[in-house]
């Protein structure tokens, strides 16, 4: 009891507790699948960033060579395509497009979904009706169809693909945010903040949004994965990233014709998509368990 | 004798909620006043409107009708922004120490939040010093200052809730079931703490609970609520010695007393359950569960509080 | 000594979690006599609910591990039973009532169907007959027969708990485990439900283990009482013995913490400190760090239950000194 008087806040740091974020991180690290997924994603990001250092876009990625349609060998790990382009180089180079589209569309969708979802969840009533009915309408149109229409309207480019994919993400983010905000808004600590005299905007920023983040973070990882798949599907359909950019879906589309004679042209971009999405899903599951340990019990 | 100062006066406080089924009479014309430094216990079962009363008089809910006078100042129609300044004088302690603290904030952040918000202290060092002081006052070991609520048990969390309420030096604290989520041995610690704080700081409490035995220990005056109305109000000792309203009698008799083998008064069991507070007729609200009910009760109107002896008010047609 | 329906000896149950081993029950010994009601009293984390689940061999595993001990129910060891025997035992011989009546009921079935279902599980009769029996059960717990066609959400909390009791009693078990059956209810409703339970237990010659934190409820309903602290029984005896000649300092602390025994303005005497963390239990007597009478010896060894006369047992080192008395008793 007596030592109490002399202790200052700084020395009290030895008793530093673990915040929820730290606890989450600790639990996340215990999940092997999630670690593998995260390691894979880190590798992908590094590859995506360093693609330009290893390869030259004009020569290696879009340039023709004499090695037409070679099967995988030491020279060409993944083989070459009908124009003699090295598929390994193209898959590696393609990482950046998949990641940019995946992350970019989710980021765009997240911003829109967060804002509209919190409005709907916090204020309810008119805002809720407006946001949720708009969501319902968008939700009732098949994603791919909507995306095709938008890409056709805006013209074929990575930018329009981003916008097209972000719309479907935005609706799911809006729904999740709304549900989370509504739960948190009813918590006693929000009422306690009012009783403390905090203004509404501070309560939203300091108490509501930080506590809504768990389900949203999980959704972000999962949405990146599904948007990469959607982007590839669109490219495969010919409305996504234009040829000759080595987006994985575009590569699949190009390889489709040769699938019997040169299967590696489809297999490797296909595996790239699969592993990326798998890694993201593993991470997402790991995060979900780490953020909400009750679910696992 | 020093003149008694009324810190809070509530006249005809009413709060209705609109529900799909009709008008829900959560609080229906409640009147009371509290002297500074005293405790008013508001007792009733779930759904009787006691929590709504507490929240409405702090203006966390907008009253449907009535007047709230705080230190003689009519705050009934104060805007949210204007009310924010009043929050330094009136505070609240919540029931559930698990959901009333933001899980993402450390104890330091939680306790210092109101100090920072109302700019009571400027420098970081002063705020930290005050936070540690508050922790001493509520009996929280200083080593928890950087902990998070999920690392602490219910009793300690409730102490944080109390420290937060005390941080702004309030005059009045509404305690909404502050101990009902806690174990008995911890309950006693918190009750003793609240009592000691009242003595040291001259606090005024409105103590909302479903547990008559807790207010018996704690309150100067007790008001019993049933379906949004006060049915009996009297000094604490009087309520226990001479409970007059049939509901108060039943409530008292329903408390299981931890005594064995000694004379216990026979239990008076209430029939039925609390009726729905939606679209109530102008009739005694306790009618359907009351043993003493007579023809005059059936015919209405809804009885109002009447002073049957000094400071003892009862709302009943028969008990006079 | 009278016959026992339940005898638990040296039960040890641990939960092995990622963060460490939670020592929920550490050598628990208690027994319930035939046609008697034993109140198991303790605070949050004392291991009351784990005890109840162990009796039905329902401790969630993993992480729960029953490390040792025996639980004899009517002479048969529950821990040695085959799955089939266990199934037969749950419901036929033993029924359980949980604290929260809402989660114990299936929201998509009418209450009549739920009671009938429970009857049909254990007796081979037609749905129609079972439903008739269900109506009788409802009447028995004081609910109009016509409400058998209603769904759980159409009932209030007290009514739901009555339905749960009806389901529990539908197969005429001879032993009932009630885990905080009235904690979620209002006092006036609690009084009704307790009265009902007491009456039904007597009428059907049943025995009951009533788990509660409320000594008042124990005084109303129970013949015997066991006080539990950190996974052990610290005091056990008839209610008369435990309430009127309390022996264990923890039991004394519980009584002193209760506001309803006090006069107005009198100071409550809380037990200092907190429940120990079940992952890091103190050496020796687990109550020693909070005990006003603790001595050096208390931190060394775990006290065994010792007989204090009659059916009264207490686990406390202080009684090594025969002249030791608790303050509560010293004052009369």
Short mmCIF file of N, CA and C in Angstrom, two decimals, chain B residues 44-47 50 153 155-156 159 181-189 191-192 195 199 210-211 213-221 236-237 247 250-251 253-262 264 267-274 289, chain C residues 42-45 48 156-159 162 185-192 194-195 213-220 239-240 243-244 250 253-275 290 328:
data_model
loop_
_atom_site.label_atom_id
_atom_site.label_comp_id
_atom_site.label_asym_id
_atom_site.label_seq_id
_atom_site.Cartn_x
_atom_site.Cartn_y
_atom_site.Cartn_z
N UNK B 44 -38.21 -1.43 -7.96
CA UNK B 44 -39.31 -2.03 -8.72
C UNK B 44 -38.78 -3.19 -9.52
N UNK B 45 -39.70 -3.92 -10.13
CA UNK B 45 -39.29 -5.08 -10.91
C UNK B 45 -39.01 -4.68 -12.34
N UNK B 46 -38.50 -5.63 -13.12
CA UNK B 46 -38.17 -5.27 -14.49
C UNK B 46 -39.42 -4.80 -15.22
N UNK B 47 -39.26 -3.75 -16.00
CA UNK B 47 -40.39 -3.23 -16.75
C UNK B 47 -41.22 -2.20 -16.00
N UNK B 50 -38.15 2.05 -13.85
CA UNK B 50 -37.18 2.70 -12.98
C UNK B 50 -35.93 3.16 -13.74
N UNK B 153 -11.87 -8.26 -13.31
CA UNK B 153 -13.13 -8.89 -12.95
C UNK B 153 -14.21 -7.82 -12.74
N UNK B 155 -15.98 -6.65 -10.24
CA UNK B 155 -15.87 -5.68 -9.16
C UNK B 155 -14.93 -4.54 -9.53
N UNK B 156 -13.79 -4.89 -10.10
CA UNK B 156 -12.81 -3.87 -10.48
C UNK B 156 -13.38 -3.02 -11.60
N UNK B 159 -15.58 -0.48 -10.33
CA UNK B 159 -14.82 0.62 -9.73
C UNK B 159 -14.36 1.61 -10.79
N UNK B 181 -25.01 -6.97 -10.94
CA UNK B 181 -24.27 -7.93 -11.75
C UNK B 181 -23.10 -8.53 -10.98
N UNK B 182 -22.97 -8.19 -9.70
CA UNK B 182 -21.77 -8.59 -8.95
C UNK B 182 -22.09 -9.66 -7.90
N UNK B 183 -21.07 -10.41 -7.54
CA UNK B 183 -21.22 -11.40 -6.48
C UNK B 183 -21.42 -10.73 -5.13
N UNK B 184 -22.06 -11.44 -4.20
CA UNK B 184 -22.38 -10.83 -2.92
C UNK B 184 -21.18 -10.20 -2.22
N UNK B 185 -20.06 -10.92 -2.18
CA UNK B 185 -18.94 -10.38 -1.41
C UNK B 185 -18.39 -9.12 -2.08
N UNK B 186 -18.44 -9.07 -3.40
CA UNK B 186 -17.97 -7.89 -4.13
C UNK B 186 -19.02 -6.78 -4.03
N UNK B 187 -20.29 -7.19 -4.06
CA UNK B 187 -21.39 -6.25 -3.89
C UNK B 187 -21.21 -5.39 -2.64
N UNK B 188 -20.88 -6.07 -1.56
CA UNK B 188 -20.71 -5.36 -0.30
C UNK B 188 -19.56 -4.37 -0.38
N UNK B 189 -18.48 -4.76 -1.07
CA UNK B 189 -17.34 -3.84 -1.23
C UNK B 189 -17.77 -2.58 -1.96
N UNK B 191 -20.86 -1.36 -2.39
CA UNK B 191 -21.83 -0.58 -1.62
C UNK B 191 -21.13 0.25 -0.55
N UNK B 192 -20.17 -0.37 0.13
CA UNK B 192 -19.41 0.38 1.13
C UNK B 192 -18.66 1.55 0.51
N UNK B 195 -21.00 4.37 -0.34
CA UNK B 195 -21.43 5.05 0.88
C UNK B 195 -20.33 5.98 1.40
N UNK B 199 -20.23 10.14 1.89
CA UNK B 199 -19.84 10.85 3.11
C UNK B 199 -18.72 11.85 2.83
N UNK B 210 -33.62 -3.40 -8.19
CA UNK B 210 -34.78 -4.26 -8.02
C UNK B 210 -34.73 -4.90 -6.64
N UNK B 211 -33.66 -4.64 -5.92
CA UNK B 211 -33.41 -5.37 -4.69
C UNK B 211 -33.66 -4.48 -3.48
N UNK B 213 -33.50 -5.09 -0.41
CA UNK B 213 -32.58 -5.18 0.72
C UNK B 213 -31.36 -4.29 0.51
N UNK B 214 -30.98 -4.07 -0.75
CA UNK B 214 -29.85 -3.20 -1.02
C UNK B 214 -30.19 -1.75 -0.66
N UNK B 215 -31.37 -1.29 -1.04
CA UNK B 215 -31.71 0.11 -0.73
C UNK B 215 -31.99 0.31 0.75
N UNK B 216 -32.44 -0.74 1.39
CA UNK B 216 -32.69 -0.62 2.82
C UNK B 216 -31.41 -0.17 3.51
N UNK B 217 -30.33 -0.79 3.07
CA UNK B 217 -29.04 -0.48 3.64
C UNK B 217 -28.60 0.91 3.20
N UNK B 218 -29.04 1.32 2.04
CA UNK B 218 -28.40 2.45 1.38
C UNK B 218 -29.17 3.76 1.41
N UNK B 219 -30.50 3.69 1.23
CA UNK B 219 -31.24 4.91 0.89
C UNK B 219 -31.84 5.60 2.11
N UNK B 220 -32.03 6.92 1.98
CA UNK B 220 -32.75 7.67 3.00
C UNK B 220 -34.24 7.58 2.74
N UNK B 221 -34.60 7.74 1.45
CA UNK B 221 -36.00 7.61 1.07
C UNK B 221 -36.11 6.52 0.03
N UNK B 236 -36.91 5.41 4.33
CA UNK B 236 -36.53 4.01 4.24
C UNK B 236 -37.07 3.16 5.40
N UNK B 237 -36.84 3.61 6.62
CA UNK B 237 -37.23 2.81 7.77
C UNK B 237 -38.74 2.59 7.78
N UNK B 247 -48.62 -3.78 -3.05
CA UNK B 247 -47.49 -4.22 -3.87
C UNK B 247 -46.20 -4.18 -3.07
N UNK B 250 -46.05 -7.11 -0.82
CA UNK B 250 -45.71 -8.36 -1.52
C UNK B 250 -44.24 -8.40 -1.88
N UNK B 251 -43.74 -7.25 -2.32
CA UNK B 251 -42.33 -7.16 -2.73
C UNK B 251 -41.42 -7.48 -1.54
N UNK B 253 -42.22 -9.13 1.13
CA UNK B 253 -42.39 -10.49 1.63
C UNK B 253 -41.77 -11.51 0.67
N UNK B 254 -41.55 -11.12 -0.58
CA UNK B 254 -40.99 -12.06 -1.56
C UNK B 254 -39.48 -12.23 -1.41
N UNK B 255 -38.82 -11.29 -0.73
CA UNK B 255 -37.37 -11.41 -0.59
C UNK B 255 -37.04 -12.64 0.26
N UNK B 256 -36.27 -13.56 -0.28
CA UNK B 256 -35.92 -14.72 0.54
C UNK B 256 -34.92 -14.31 1.61
N UNK B 257 -35.26 -14.59 2.85
CA UNK B 257 -34.40 -14.13 3.95
C UNK B 257 -33.47 -15.28 4.37
N UNK B 258 -32.19 -15.02 4.43
CA UNK B 258 -31.25 -16.10 4.75
C UNK B 258 -31.21 -16.41 6.24
N UNK B 259 -32.34 -16.80 6.79
CA UNK B 259 -32.41 -17.15 8.20
C UNK B 259 -33.14 -18.47 8.27
N UNK B 260 -32.64 -19.35 9.13
CA UNK B 260 -33.26 -20.66 9.23
C UNK B 260 -33.71 -20.90 10.67
N UNK B 261 -34.86 -21.48 10.80
CA UNK B 261 -35.30 -21.96 12.11
C UNK B 261 -35.81 -20.88 13.04
N UNK B 262 -35.73 -19.62 12.61
CA UNK B 262 -36.28 -18.58 13.46
C UNK B 262 -37.62 -18.15 12.89
N UNK B 264 -40.26 -16.51 10.96
CA UNK B 264 -40.31 -15.68 9.76
C UNK B 264 -41.77 -15.40 9.48
N UNK B 267 -45.06 -15.91 4.01
CA UNK B 267 -44.86 -15.21 2.75
C UNK B 267 -46.17 -14.86 2.10
N UNK B 268 -46.21 -13.68 1.53
CA UNK B 268 -47.41 -13.28 0.81
C UNK B 268 -47.08 -13.36 -0.67
N UNK B 269 -47.64 -14.37 -1.32
CA UNK B 269 -47.32 -14.56 -2.73
C UNK B 269 -48.24 -13.72 -3.61
N UNK B 270 -47.64 -13.12 -4.62
CA UNK B 270 -48.44 -12.37 -5.59
C UNK B 270 -48.93 -13.31 -6.66
N UNK B 271 -50.18 -13.12 -7.07
CA UNK B 271 -50.56 -13.94 -8.22
C UNK B 271 -50.17 -13.21 -9.50
N UNK B 272 -50.13 -13.96 -10.55
CA UNK B 272 -49.95 -13.40 -11.89
C UNK B 272 -48.62 -12.71 -12.08
N UNK B 273 -48.54 -12.01 -13.16
CA UNK B 273 -47.30 -11.33 -13.51
C UNK B 273 -47.61 -9.91 -13.91
N UNK B 274 -46.57 -9.13 -14.03
CA UNK B 274 -46.73 -7.72 -14.38
C UNK B 274 -47.46 -7.64 -15.73
N UNK B 289 -53.52 -8.06 -9.74
CA UNK B 289 -52.69 -8.93 -8.90
C UNK B 289 -52.96 -8.69 -7.42
N UNK C 42 -22.22 -20.65 -3.89
CA UNK C 42 -20.88 -20.15 -4.16
C UNK C 42 -20.97 -18.98 -5.11
N UNK C 43 -19.85 -18.30 -5.30
CA UNK C 43 -19.86 -17.14 -6.18
C UNK C 43 -19.44 -17.53 -7.58
N UNK C 44 -19.49 -16.55 -8.48
CA UNK C 44 -19.09 -16.79 -9.86
C UNK C 44 -17.69 -17.41 -9.89
N UNK C 45 -17.53 -18.47 -10.65
CA UNK C 45 -16.21 -19.07 -10.78
C UNK C 45 -15.87 -20.06 -9.70
N UNK C 48 -19.61 -24.17 -9.58
CA UNK C 48 -20.93 -24.75 -9.34
C UNK C 48 -21.49 -25.42 -10.59
N UNK C 156 -43.97 -14.98 -20.63
CA UNK C 156 -43.04 -14.12 -19.90
C UNK C 156 -41.96 -14.98 -19.25
N UNK C 157 -40.94 -14.33 -18.71
CA UNK C 157 -39.81 -15.05 -18.13
C UNK C 157 -40.22 -16.08 -17.09
N UNK C 158 -41.10 -15.69 -16.19
CA UNK C 158 -41.51 -16.59 -15.13
C UNK C 158 -42.27 -17.79 -15.68
N UNK C 159 -43.16 -17.52 -16.65
CA UNK C 159 -43.93 -18.59 -17.28
C UNK C 159 -43.02 -19.56 -18.00
N UNK C 162 -41.47 -21.90 -15.74
CA UNK C 162 -42.43 -22.94 -15.37
C UNK C 162 -42.47 -24.02 -16.44
N UNK C 185 -35.15 -14.10 -12.77
CA UNK C 185 -36.55 -13.69 -12.56
C UNK C 185 -36.65 -12.57 -11.53
N UNK C 186 -37.75 -11.84 -11.59
CA UNK C 186 -38.03 -10.82 -10.58
C UNK C 186 -38.37 -11.47 -9.24
N UNK C 187 -38.17 -10.71 -8.16
CA UNK C 187 -38.38 -11.31 -6.83
C UNK C 187 -39.76 -11.91 -6.64
N UNK C 188 -40.80 -11.20 -7.05
CA UNK C 188 -42.13 -11.73 -6.78
C UNK C 188 -42.36 -13.00 -7.60
N UNK C 189 -41.80 -13.04 -8.81
CA UNK C 189 -41.94 -14.23 -9.65
C UNK C 189 -41.05 -15.33 -9.09
N UNK C 190 -39.87 -14.95 -8.61
CA UNK C 190 -38.97 -15.93 -8.00
C UNK C 190 -39.67 -16.65 -6.85
N UNK C 191 -40.38 -15.87 -6.05
CA UNK C 191 -41.08 -16.47 -4.91
C UNK C 191 -42.10 -17.49 -5.41
N UNK C 192 -42.82 -17.16 -6.48
CA UNK C 192 -43.81 -18.09 -7.03
C UNK C 192 -43.13 -19.38 -7.51
N UNK C 194 -40.16 -20.63 -6.79
CA UNK C 194 -39.55 -21.42 -5.72
C UNK C 194 -40.61 -22.22 -4.98
N UNK C 195 -41.73 -21.59 -4.70
CA UNK C 195 -42.81 -22.29 -4.02
C UNK C 195 -43.28 -23.49 -4.82
N UNK C 213 -26.50 -18.58 -5.86
CA UNK C 213 -25.56 -17.73 -5.15
C UNK C 213 -26.28 -17.05 -3.99
N UNK C 214 -27.57 -17.34 -3.85
CA UNK C 214 -28.41 -16.59 -2.94
C UNK C 214 -28.72 -17.41 -1.69
N UNK C 215 -28.13 -17.00 -0.57
CA UNK C 215 -28.35 -17.74 0.67
C UNK C 215 -29.81 -17.68 1.09
N UNK C 216 -30.51 -16.62 0.68
CA UNK C 216 -31.92 -16.50 1.00
C UNK C 216 -32.72 -17.62 0.36
N UNK C 217 -32.43 -17.90 -0.90
CA UNK C 217 -33.13 -18.98 -1.61
C UNK C 217 -32.87 -20.31 -0.92
N UNK C 218 -31.63 -20.51 -0.49
CA UNK C 218 -31.29 -21.75 0.21
C UNK C 218 -32.14 -21.90 1.46
N UNK C 219 -32.24 -20.82 2.22
CA UNK C 219 -33.01 -20.88 3.46
C UNK C 219 -34.47 -21.22 3.18
N UNK C 220 -34.99 -20.76 2.07
CA UNK C 220 -36.39 -21.03 1.74
C UNK C 220 -36.62 -22.48 1.34
N UNK C 239 -29.12 -26.99 6.72
CA UNK C 239 -29.23 -25.53 6.69
C UNK C 239 -29.21 -24.97 8.11
N UNK C 240 -29.89 -25.68 9.00
CA UNK C 240 -29.90 -25.30 10.40
C UNK C 240 -28.47 -25.14 10.93
N UNK C 243 -26.44 -22.29 8.86
CA UNK C 243 -26.92 -20.92 9.05
C UNK C 243 -26.79 -20.48 10.50
N UNK C 244 -27.08 -21.39 11.41
CA UNK C 244 -27.13 -20.97 12.80
C UNK C 244 -25.87 -21.24 13.59
N UNK C 250 -15.33 -18.25 5.27
CA UNK C 250 -15.91 -17.79 4.00
C UNK C 250 -17.43 -17.69 4.10
N UNK C 253 -18.21 -14.74 5.94
CA UNK C 253 -18.04 -13.56 5.09
C UNK C 253 -19.25 -13.34 4.20
N UNK C 254 -19.79 -14.42 3.67
CA UNK C 254 -20.97 -14.30 2.81
C UNK C 254 -22.13 -13.70 3.60
N UNK C 255 -22.35 -14.21 4.79
CA UNK C 255 -23.45 -13.68 5.60
C UNK C 255 -23.23 -12.21 5.93
N UNK C 256 -21.99 -11.85 6.25
CA UNK C 256 -21.71 -10.47 6.62
C UNK C 256 -21.85 -9.51 5.45
N UNK C 257 -21.77 -10.05 4.22
CA UNK C 257 -21.87 -9.19 3.04
C UNK C 257 -23.31 -8.89 2.67
N UNK C 258 -24.24 -9.62 3.27
CA UNK C 258 -25.63 -9.49 2.83
C UNK C 258 -26.28 -8.25 3.45
N UNK C 259 -26.80 -7.38 2.62
CA UNK C 259 -27.42 -6.19 3.18
C UNK C 259 -28.75 -6.47 3.86
N UNK C 260 -29.44 -7.55 3.50
CA UNK C 260 -30.79 -7.68 4.05
C UNK C 260 -30.85 -8.17 5.49
N UNK C 261 -29.68 -8.52 6.04
CA UNK C 261 -29.70 -8.90 7.45
C UNK C 261 -29.36 -7.71 8.34
N UNK C 262 -29.04 -6.59 7.68
CA UNK C 262 -28.50 -5.47 8.45
C UNK C 262 -29.58 -4.46 8.78
N UNK C 263 -29.30 -3.72 9.80
CA UNK C 263 -30.13 -2.55 10.08
C UNK C 263 -29.66 -1.43 9.18
N UNK C 264 -30.52 -0.45 8.99
CA UNK C 264 -30.15 0.66 8.13
C UNK C 264 -28.96 1.41 8.71
N UNK C 265 -28.01 1.77 7.83
CA UNK C 265 -26.88 2.56 8.27
C UNK C 265 -25.75 1.72 8.84
N UNK C 266 -26.03 0.46 9.10
CA UNK C 266 -24.97 -0.40 9.61
C UNK C 266 -23.98 -0.69 8.50
N UNK C 267 -22.72 -0.80 8.86
CA UNK C 267 -21.68 -1.04 7.86
C UNK C 267 -21.70 -2.50 7.42
N UNK C 268 -21.61 -2.71 6.12
CA UNK C 268 -21.45 -4.08 5.64
C UNK C 268 -20.01 -4.51 5.86
N UNK C 269 -19.79 -5.79 6.08
CA UNK C 269 -18.42 -6.27 6.22
C UNK C 269 -18.10 -7.17 5.03
N UNK C 270 -17.58 -6.59 3.96
CA UNK C 270 -17.31 -7.43 2.79
C UNK C 270 -16.09 -8.32 3.03
N UNK C 271 -16.01 -9.37 2.22
CA UNK C 271 -14.80 -10.18 2.22
C UNK C 271 -13.77 -9.39 1.42
N UNK C 272 -12.56 -9.24 1.96
CA UNK C 272 -11.59 -8.45 1.22
C UNK C 272 -11.08 -9.23 0.00
N UNK C 273 -10.57 -8.50 -0.98
CA UNK C 273 -9.96 -9.15 -2.14
C UNK C 273 -10.97 -9.77 -3.08
N UNK C 274 -10.45 -10.59 -3.96
CA UNK C 274 -11.25 -11.17 -5.03
C UNK C 274 -11.11 -12.69 -5.03
N UNK C 275 -11.99 -13.33 -5.77
CA UNK C 275 -11.85 -14.75 -6.04
C UNK C 275 -10.49 -15.00 -6.69
N UNK C 290 -7.75 -14.24 1.59
CA UNK C 290 -8.86 -13.33 1.88
C UNK C 290 -9.38 -13.52 3.30
N UNK C 328 -18.85 -14.30 14.39
CA UNK C 328 -20.29 -14.37 14.24
C UNK C 328 -20.91 -15.20 15.37
#
